[in-house]
Each structure stands twice: as C-alpha cells, then as structure tokens.
XYZ file of C-alpha atoms in Angstrom:
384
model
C -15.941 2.497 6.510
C -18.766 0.142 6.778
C -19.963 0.830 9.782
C -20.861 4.490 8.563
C -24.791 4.832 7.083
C -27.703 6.224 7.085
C -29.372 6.243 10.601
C -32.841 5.058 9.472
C -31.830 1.101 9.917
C -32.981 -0.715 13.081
C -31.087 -1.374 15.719
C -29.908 -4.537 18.928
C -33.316 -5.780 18.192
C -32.720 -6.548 14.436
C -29.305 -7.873 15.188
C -30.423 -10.246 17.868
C -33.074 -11.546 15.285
C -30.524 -12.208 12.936
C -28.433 -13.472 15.746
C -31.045 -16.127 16.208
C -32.515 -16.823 12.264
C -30.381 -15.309 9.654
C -32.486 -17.079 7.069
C -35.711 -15.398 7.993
C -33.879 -11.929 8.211
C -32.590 -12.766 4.489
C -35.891 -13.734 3.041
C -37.487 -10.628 4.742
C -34.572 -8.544 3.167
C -34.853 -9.326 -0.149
C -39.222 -9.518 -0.301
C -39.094 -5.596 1.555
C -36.435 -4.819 -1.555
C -39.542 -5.716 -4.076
C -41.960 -3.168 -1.971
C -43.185 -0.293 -3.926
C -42.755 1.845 -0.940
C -39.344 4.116 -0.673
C -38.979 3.786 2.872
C -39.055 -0.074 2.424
C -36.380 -0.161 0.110
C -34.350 1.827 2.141
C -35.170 -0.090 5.541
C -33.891 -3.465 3.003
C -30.934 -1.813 1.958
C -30.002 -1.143 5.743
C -30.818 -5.021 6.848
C -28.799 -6.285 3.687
C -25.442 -4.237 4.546
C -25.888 -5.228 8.607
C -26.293 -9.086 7.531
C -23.652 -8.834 5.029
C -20.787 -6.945 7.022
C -19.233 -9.896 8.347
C -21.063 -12.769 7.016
C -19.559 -14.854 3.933
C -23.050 -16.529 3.931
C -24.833 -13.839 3.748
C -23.425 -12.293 0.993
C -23.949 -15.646 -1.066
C -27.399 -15.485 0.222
C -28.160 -11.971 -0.802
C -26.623 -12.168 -4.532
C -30.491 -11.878 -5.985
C -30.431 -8.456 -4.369
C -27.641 -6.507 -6.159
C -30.492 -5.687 -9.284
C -32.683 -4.304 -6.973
C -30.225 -2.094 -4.994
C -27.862 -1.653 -8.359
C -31.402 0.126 -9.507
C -31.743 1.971 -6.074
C -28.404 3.800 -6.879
C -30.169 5.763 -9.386
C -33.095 6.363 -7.446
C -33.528 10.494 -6.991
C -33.121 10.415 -2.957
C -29.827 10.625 -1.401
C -30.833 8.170 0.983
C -32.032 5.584 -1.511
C -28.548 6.218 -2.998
C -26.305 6.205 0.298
C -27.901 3.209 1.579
C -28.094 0.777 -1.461
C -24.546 2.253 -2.057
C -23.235 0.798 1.576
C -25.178 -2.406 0.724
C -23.432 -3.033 -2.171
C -19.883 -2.577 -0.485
C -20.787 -4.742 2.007
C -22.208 -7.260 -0.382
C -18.937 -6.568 -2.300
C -16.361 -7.620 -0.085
C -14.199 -10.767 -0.505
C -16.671 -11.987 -2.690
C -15.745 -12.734 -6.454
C -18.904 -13.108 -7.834
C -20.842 -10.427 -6.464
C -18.053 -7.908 -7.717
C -18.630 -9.452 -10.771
C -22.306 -9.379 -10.702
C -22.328 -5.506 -9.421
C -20.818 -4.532 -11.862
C -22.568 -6.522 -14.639
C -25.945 -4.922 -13.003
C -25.018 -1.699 -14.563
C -23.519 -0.176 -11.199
C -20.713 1.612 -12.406
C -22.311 4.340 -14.421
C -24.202 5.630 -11.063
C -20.546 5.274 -8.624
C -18.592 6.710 -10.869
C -20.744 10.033 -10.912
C -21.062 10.127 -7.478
C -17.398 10.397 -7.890
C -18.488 13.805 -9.018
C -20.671 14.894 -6.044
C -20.322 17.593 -3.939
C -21.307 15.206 -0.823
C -18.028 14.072 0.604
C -19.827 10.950 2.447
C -21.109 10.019 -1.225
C -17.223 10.655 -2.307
C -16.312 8.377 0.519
C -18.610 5.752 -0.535
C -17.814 5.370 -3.888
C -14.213 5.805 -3.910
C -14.356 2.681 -0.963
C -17.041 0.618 -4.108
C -14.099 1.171 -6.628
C -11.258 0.001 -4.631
C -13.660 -2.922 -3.643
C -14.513 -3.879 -6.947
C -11.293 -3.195 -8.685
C -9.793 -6.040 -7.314
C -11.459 -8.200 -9.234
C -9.273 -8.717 -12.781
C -12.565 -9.310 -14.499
C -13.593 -5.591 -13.473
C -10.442 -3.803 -13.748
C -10.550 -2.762 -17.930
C -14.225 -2.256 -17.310
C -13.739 -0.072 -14.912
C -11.161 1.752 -16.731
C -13.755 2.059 -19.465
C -16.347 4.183 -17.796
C -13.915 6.844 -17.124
C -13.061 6.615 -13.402
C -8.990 6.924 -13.454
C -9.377 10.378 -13.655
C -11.912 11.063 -11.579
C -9.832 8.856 -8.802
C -7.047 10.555 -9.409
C -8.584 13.990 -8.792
C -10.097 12.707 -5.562
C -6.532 12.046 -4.563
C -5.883 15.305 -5.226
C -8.481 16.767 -3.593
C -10.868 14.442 -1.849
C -11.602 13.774 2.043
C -8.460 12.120 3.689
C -10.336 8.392 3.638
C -11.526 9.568 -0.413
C -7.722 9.806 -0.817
C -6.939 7.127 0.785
C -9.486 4.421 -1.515
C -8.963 6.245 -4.455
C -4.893 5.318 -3.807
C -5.659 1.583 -3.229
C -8.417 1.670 -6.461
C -5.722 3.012 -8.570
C -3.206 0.469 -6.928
C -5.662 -2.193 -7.803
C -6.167 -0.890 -11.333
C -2.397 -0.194 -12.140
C -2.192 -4.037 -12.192
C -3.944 -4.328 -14.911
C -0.772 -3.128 -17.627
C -3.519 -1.283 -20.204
C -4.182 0.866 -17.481
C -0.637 2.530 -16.567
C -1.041 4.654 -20.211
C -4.161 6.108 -18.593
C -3.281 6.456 -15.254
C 0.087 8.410 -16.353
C -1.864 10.714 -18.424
C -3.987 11.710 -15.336
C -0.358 13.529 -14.076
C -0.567 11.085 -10.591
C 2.864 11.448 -8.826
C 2.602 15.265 -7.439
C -0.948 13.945 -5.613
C 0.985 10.537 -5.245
C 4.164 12.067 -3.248
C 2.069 14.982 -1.118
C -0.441 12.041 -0.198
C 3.013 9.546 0.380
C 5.134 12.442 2.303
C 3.667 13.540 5.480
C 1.867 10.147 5.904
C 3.720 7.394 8.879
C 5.701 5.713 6.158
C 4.887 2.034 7.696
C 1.164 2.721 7.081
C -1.076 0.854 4.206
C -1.268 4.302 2.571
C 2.799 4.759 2.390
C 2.777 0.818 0.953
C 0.175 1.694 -1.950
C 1.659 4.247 -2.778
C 5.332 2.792 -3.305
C 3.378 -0.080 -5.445
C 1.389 2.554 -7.517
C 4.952 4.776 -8.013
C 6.992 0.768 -9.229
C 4.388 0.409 -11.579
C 5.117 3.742 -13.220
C 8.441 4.630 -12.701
C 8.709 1.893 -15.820
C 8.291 5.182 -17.736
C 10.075 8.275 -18.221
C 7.431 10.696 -17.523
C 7.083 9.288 -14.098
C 10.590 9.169 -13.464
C 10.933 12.805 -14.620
C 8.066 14.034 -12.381
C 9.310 12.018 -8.912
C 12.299 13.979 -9.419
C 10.999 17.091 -9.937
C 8.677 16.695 -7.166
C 10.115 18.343 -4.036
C 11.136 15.776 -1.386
C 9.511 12.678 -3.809
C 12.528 10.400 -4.220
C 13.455 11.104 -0.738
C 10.132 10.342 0.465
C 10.506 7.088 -1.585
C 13.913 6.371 0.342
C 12.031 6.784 3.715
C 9.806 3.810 3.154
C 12.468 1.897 2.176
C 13.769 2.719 5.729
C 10.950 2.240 7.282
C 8.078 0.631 5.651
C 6.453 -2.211 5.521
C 7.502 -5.041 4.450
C 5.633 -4.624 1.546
C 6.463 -0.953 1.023
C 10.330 -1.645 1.140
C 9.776 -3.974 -1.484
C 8.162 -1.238 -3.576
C 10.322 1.766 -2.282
C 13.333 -0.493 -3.556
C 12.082 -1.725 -6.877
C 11.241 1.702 -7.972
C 14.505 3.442 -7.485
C 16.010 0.493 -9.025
C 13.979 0.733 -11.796
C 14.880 4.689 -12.379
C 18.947 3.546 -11.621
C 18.370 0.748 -14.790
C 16.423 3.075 -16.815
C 19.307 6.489 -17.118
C 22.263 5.383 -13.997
C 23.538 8.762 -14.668
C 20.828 10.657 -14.441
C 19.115 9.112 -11.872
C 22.358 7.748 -9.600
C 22.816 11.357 -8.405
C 19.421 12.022 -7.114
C 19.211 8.719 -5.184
C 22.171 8.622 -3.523
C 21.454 12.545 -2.657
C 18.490 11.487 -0.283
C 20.955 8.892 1.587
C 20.031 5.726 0.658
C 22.686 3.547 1.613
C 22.045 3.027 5.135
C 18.355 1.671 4.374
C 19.973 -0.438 1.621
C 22.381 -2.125 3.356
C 19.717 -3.060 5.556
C 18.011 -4.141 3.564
C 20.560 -6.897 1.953
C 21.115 -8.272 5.234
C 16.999 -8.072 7.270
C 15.339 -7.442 3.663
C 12.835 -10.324 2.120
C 13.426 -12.778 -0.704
C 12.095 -9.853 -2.847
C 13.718 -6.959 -1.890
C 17.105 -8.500 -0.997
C 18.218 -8.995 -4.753
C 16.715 -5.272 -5.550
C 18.702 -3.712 -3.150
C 21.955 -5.483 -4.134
C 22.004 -4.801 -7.455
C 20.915 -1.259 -6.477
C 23.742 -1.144 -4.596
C 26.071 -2.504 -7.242
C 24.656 0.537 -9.793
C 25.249 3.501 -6.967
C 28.434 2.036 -6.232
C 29.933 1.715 -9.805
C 31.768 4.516 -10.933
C 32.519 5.914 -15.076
C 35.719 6.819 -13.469
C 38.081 3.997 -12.736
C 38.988 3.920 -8.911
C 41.689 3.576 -7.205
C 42.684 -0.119 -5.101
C 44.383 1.102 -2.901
C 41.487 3.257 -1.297
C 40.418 0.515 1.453
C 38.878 3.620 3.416
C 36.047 4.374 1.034
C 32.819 2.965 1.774
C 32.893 2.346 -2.017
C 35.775 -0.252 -1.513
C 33.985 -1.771 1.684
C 30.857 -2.581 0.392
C 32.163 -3.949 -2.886
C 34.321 -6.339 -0.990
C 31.681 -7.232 0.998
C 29.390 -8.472 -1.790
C 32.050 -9.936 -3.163
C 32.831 -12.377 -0.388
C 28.526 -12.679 -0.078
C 28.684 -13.849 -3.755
C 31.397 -15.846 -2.989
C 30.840 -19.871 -2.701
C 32.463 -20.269 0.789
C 30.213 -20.683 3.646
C 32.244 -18.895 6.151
C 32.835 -15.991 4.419
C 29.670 -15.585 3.638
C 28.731 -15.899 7.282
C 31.040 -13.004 8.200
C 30.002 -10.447 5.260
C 26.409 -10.581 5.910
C 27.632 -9.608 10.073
C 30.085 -7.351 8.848
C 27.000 -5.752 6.879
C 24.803 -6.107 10.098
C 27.251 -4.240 12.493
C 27.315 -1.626 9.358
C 24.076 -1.218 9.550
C 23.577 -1.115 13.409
C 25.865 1.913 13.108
C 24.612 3.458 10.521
C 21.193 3.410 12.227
C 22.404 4.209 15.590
C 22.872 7.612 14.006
C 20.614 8.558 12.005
C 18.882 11.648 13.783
C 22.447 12.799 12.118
C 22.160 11.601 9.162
C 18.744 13.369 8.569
C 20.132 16.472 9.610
C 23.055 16.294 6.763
C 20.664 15.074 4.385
C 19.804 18.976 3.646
C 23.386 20.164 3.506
C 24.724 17.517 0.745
C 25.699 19.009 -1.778
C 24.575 18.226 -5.755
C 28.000 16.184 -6.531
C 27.958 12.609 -5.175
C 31.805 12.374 -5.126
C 31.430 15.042 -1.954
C 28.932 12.902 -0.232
C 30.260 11.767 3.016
C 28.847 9.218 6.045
C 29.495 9.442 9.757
C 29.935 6.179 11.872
C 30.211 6.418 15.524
C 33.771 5.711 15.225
C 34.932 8.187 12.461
C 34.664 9.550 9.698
C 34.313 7.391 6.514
C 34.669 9.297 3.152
C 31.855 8.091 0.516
C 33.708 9.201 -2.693
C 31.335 7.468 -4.761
C-alpha cells in the first residue's frame, strides 16, 4: 500500500540524500510545500511520504506539514490529491498525534468523498487513511460523524479487493468504539461481511477482522438473524474457529457463543449443523486463555439437552464429553491430567478425518438428535 504513488517523485538519488542528511531533506520538504508552484507541492508531497515510510523521526519531524498537504487534498488535480493523500498515510502511521492532528486539519471531509470516486486507486487510498486513522479512540466518533460507515461498508460490498480489505479493518477499528455498532448494523454489514469472510484462507488478517467485526454484532438480534440467513455464514464462522488465527478463533468462538447465550434453541441447531465440535474440542485443550473458557461453556450449551437423558448411554459423545469436563473441573491433578489427553487423542481423531467430515457436513440433516460423528475406530452416535 505505501509503496504505490504517483510516479512524478525522484528517485536512488533522493533516497541516498536522505540516506546521508535527513534533516536537510526535511527542511527542503516542508519550504517546497509553501511554493506557489503546483508541481512543487506535488514534488513535497512525494519527498514527505518517501522520508516518512519507515521513519518514526520523520514523521515527528514533518507534523508542521499535515496543513499544507490536509489543504492539497482539496486541490482540483488528481495528482495534488493522490500524492498529499499517500503523504498523509505515511505521516499517519503508528503515530498518535499526527492521526490526531490530520484529522483536526479538516482532512476527513476531502477522504471521505473520495470514498465516493470513481478512481479505484483514490478508493484504495482512502479506505487505507480511514483504517489508519480510525485507530486512534480520539478519531473514531469523529469519524463516525462525517458519514463514512456507510460509505465503508459499501466499499466492502463493492470496492477493489485491497478497498475491501481496509474498509473491513476501518470498520473493525470503528466497531470498538460501542456508539458505533447502532450505525454500523443499520448499514446491513454481514451479507458483504460473510461473502468477503467465505472464500478468503480463513488464517488470513482478513478472515480475523472479520470474526472481530461479526463478535461485536452478533450482541444483537438483527445480526444474529442475518448470519443465519446468510448461506454458508455460520459455517464460515465455524471454519475459522478451525483454522484461524489465533486471534480469529478467539472471535469465531465468542460469536457463536454469544448467539448460543442469546436464544440456545434457536441458535443450538444451526451451530452444531455446521460441525463444530471437532474445532471446539480443540480448542479446550490447544485454545488460548481467551478462547479456552468460550469454547467450554459453548460446549456445555450444545451439549445440554430440554430432554432429560439417559445414564446409562456411555456411547454418546454427549455422555463423553460431559464426563470429561467434569473430571477437567474437577480439583484432582491427575484426573485432570488425563481428561485434557483423553480430549487431545479426541481431537487427533477427529482431525485425522476431517476431509470426511466436510463431506457429511452437506448431508446432515435439520434435527440435531440425527447428527452423527465418525472416528477412525467406529461409529459414535451424537444424539445430542
């Protein structure tokens, strides 16, 4: 992303000068940036974003530019635009302060409409200024304000694949910020969410943010209602929590637990549908300090019945699983020891087929007391 731009700025020669007096460079930077002359500007705008791209330094050194390029942006010339625009990123980046002060300068009005533009670079650019600058708590309910959640959220609908991908991370960044989730619901998110989450590797930054966008809105029922009637959402949900991130699996979990808590029997059914178990069990025995507790008590809500059950069962996966978190919750040491490998060698054979498992994921039928898990042993019913 920032090494894209305008192909006006000068080249080894500039950097080597730099290279060898990054004050001088700076000083020249910010006196061509008072030039009357266009082309000046411009030529400023590319020596600021080069200097800043990597330099922490620089970017302190260059604050007393973001006026002058903040005023560039709504300069009539798409290169005046494009390459104050990639300045400002630049300048933008793990830098507090110059968020703040970008933003303060009055740039929001001119990147948010070039939200609007029929230039996909330009759509690019400032979809990759929002995400920068919405991680900044001091910008996020300003940027709400000037009316870019649903201008983000139709990029993700329709934008360039890297437009999707920022505008995903911006609205990440701004779904943080708890005013926001009223807004960004209202935009109608999950369909773009889920088509941009399903066909994407689901250990990728993309799959993550979008796990962490659907946790923060699966709080309501609109969102829950619309992951379900997505085709393939709550399954594609389930696959990150197989094979996410870290991160992601954290999300994945916490979001189907949140839809179990909200309605169990409305939402048990289409969870345990997609095959969940295997990832969950996983989960409570590789899983992080986070998602560990999630997927145990998501575990404990699939696996309770409204019908009472039978003891004398000690077949059903139902039965196995619920003695084995009993003896994990249990206070001796070597019990606990031998549940969390009796839960390992579960999982190691519940993974060793799952090529299977995927292929019987689209013949389960609608009725979770018919759904049913192969082990490379035999058959274990899952009357659940």
């Amino acid at each position: 992303m920032e090494g894209a731009g305008p192909s006006g700025c000068s080249g080894e020669d500039f950097e080597e000068d730099v290279a060898t007096s990054v004050p001088a460079a700076v000083r020249r930077a910010l006196q061509l940036l008072e030039e009357d002359d266009a082309d000046l500007r411009i030529q400023a705008a590319c020596d600021i974003r080069r200097l800043t791209k990597k330099s922490p330094c620089c970017r302190r050194q260059l604050r007393h530019a973001v006026r002058p390029l903040v005023s560039m942006l709504r300069v009539d010339s798409s290169e005046s635009r494009e390459s104050a625009l990639l300045a400002l990123l630049n300048l933008a980046v793990k830098d507090e302060k110059n968020k703040v002060s970008i933003v303060e300068a009055g740039a929001l009005e001119p990147i948010v409409s070039f939200l609007k533009s029929q230039n996909p670079n330009m759509q690019e650019y400032a979809s990759a200024s929002l995400l920068t600058l919405s991680a900044s708590a001091t910008n996020k309910p300003i940027i709400t304000s000037s009316g870019a959640i649903p201008l983000l959220v139709k990029i993700l609908r329709d934008g360039t694949p890297q437009a999707k991908a920022d505008s995903l991370m911006a609205l990440s960044n701004l779904s943080t910020h708890s005013d926001n989730l009223d807004i960004i619901l209202e935009t109608n998110p999950v369909a773009s969410i889920i088509r941009l989450l399903k066909p994407c590797k689901k250990s990728s930054k993309t799959a993550e943010k979008c796990c962490a966008l659907v946790e923060s809105l699966v709080g309501y029922d609109k969102c829950r209602t619309a992951l379900t009637c997505e085709e393939g959402g709550v399954l594609a949900i389930v696959e990150v929590l197989e094979s996410g991130t870290k991160q992601g699996k954290e999300h994945a979990v916490g979001a189907l637990l949140k839809m179990c808590e909200s309605d169990r029997c409305k939402y048990r059914e289409p969870i345990l549908r997609e095959g969940v178990i295997p990832g969950l069990l996983e989960l409570t025995v590789q899983g992080t300090e986070k998602s560990q507790p999630k997927a145990h008590t998501l575990l404990q809500l699939l696996r309770e019945s409204p019908n009472p059950r039978s003891e004398t069962e000690p077949n059903t996966i139902e039965n196995i699983v619920c003695n084995l978190i009993s003896q994990i919750d249990g206070k001796d040491d070597q019990a606990d020891g031998k549940a969390k490998k009796m839960l390992a060698e579960m999982v190691q054979v519940s993974m060793e087929r799952s090529l299977r498992h995927l292929q019987q994921r689209a013949a389960l039928v609608s009725t979770p007391s018919d759904l049913s898990i192969t082990s490379c042993a035999s058959q274990v019913s899952l009357n659940w």
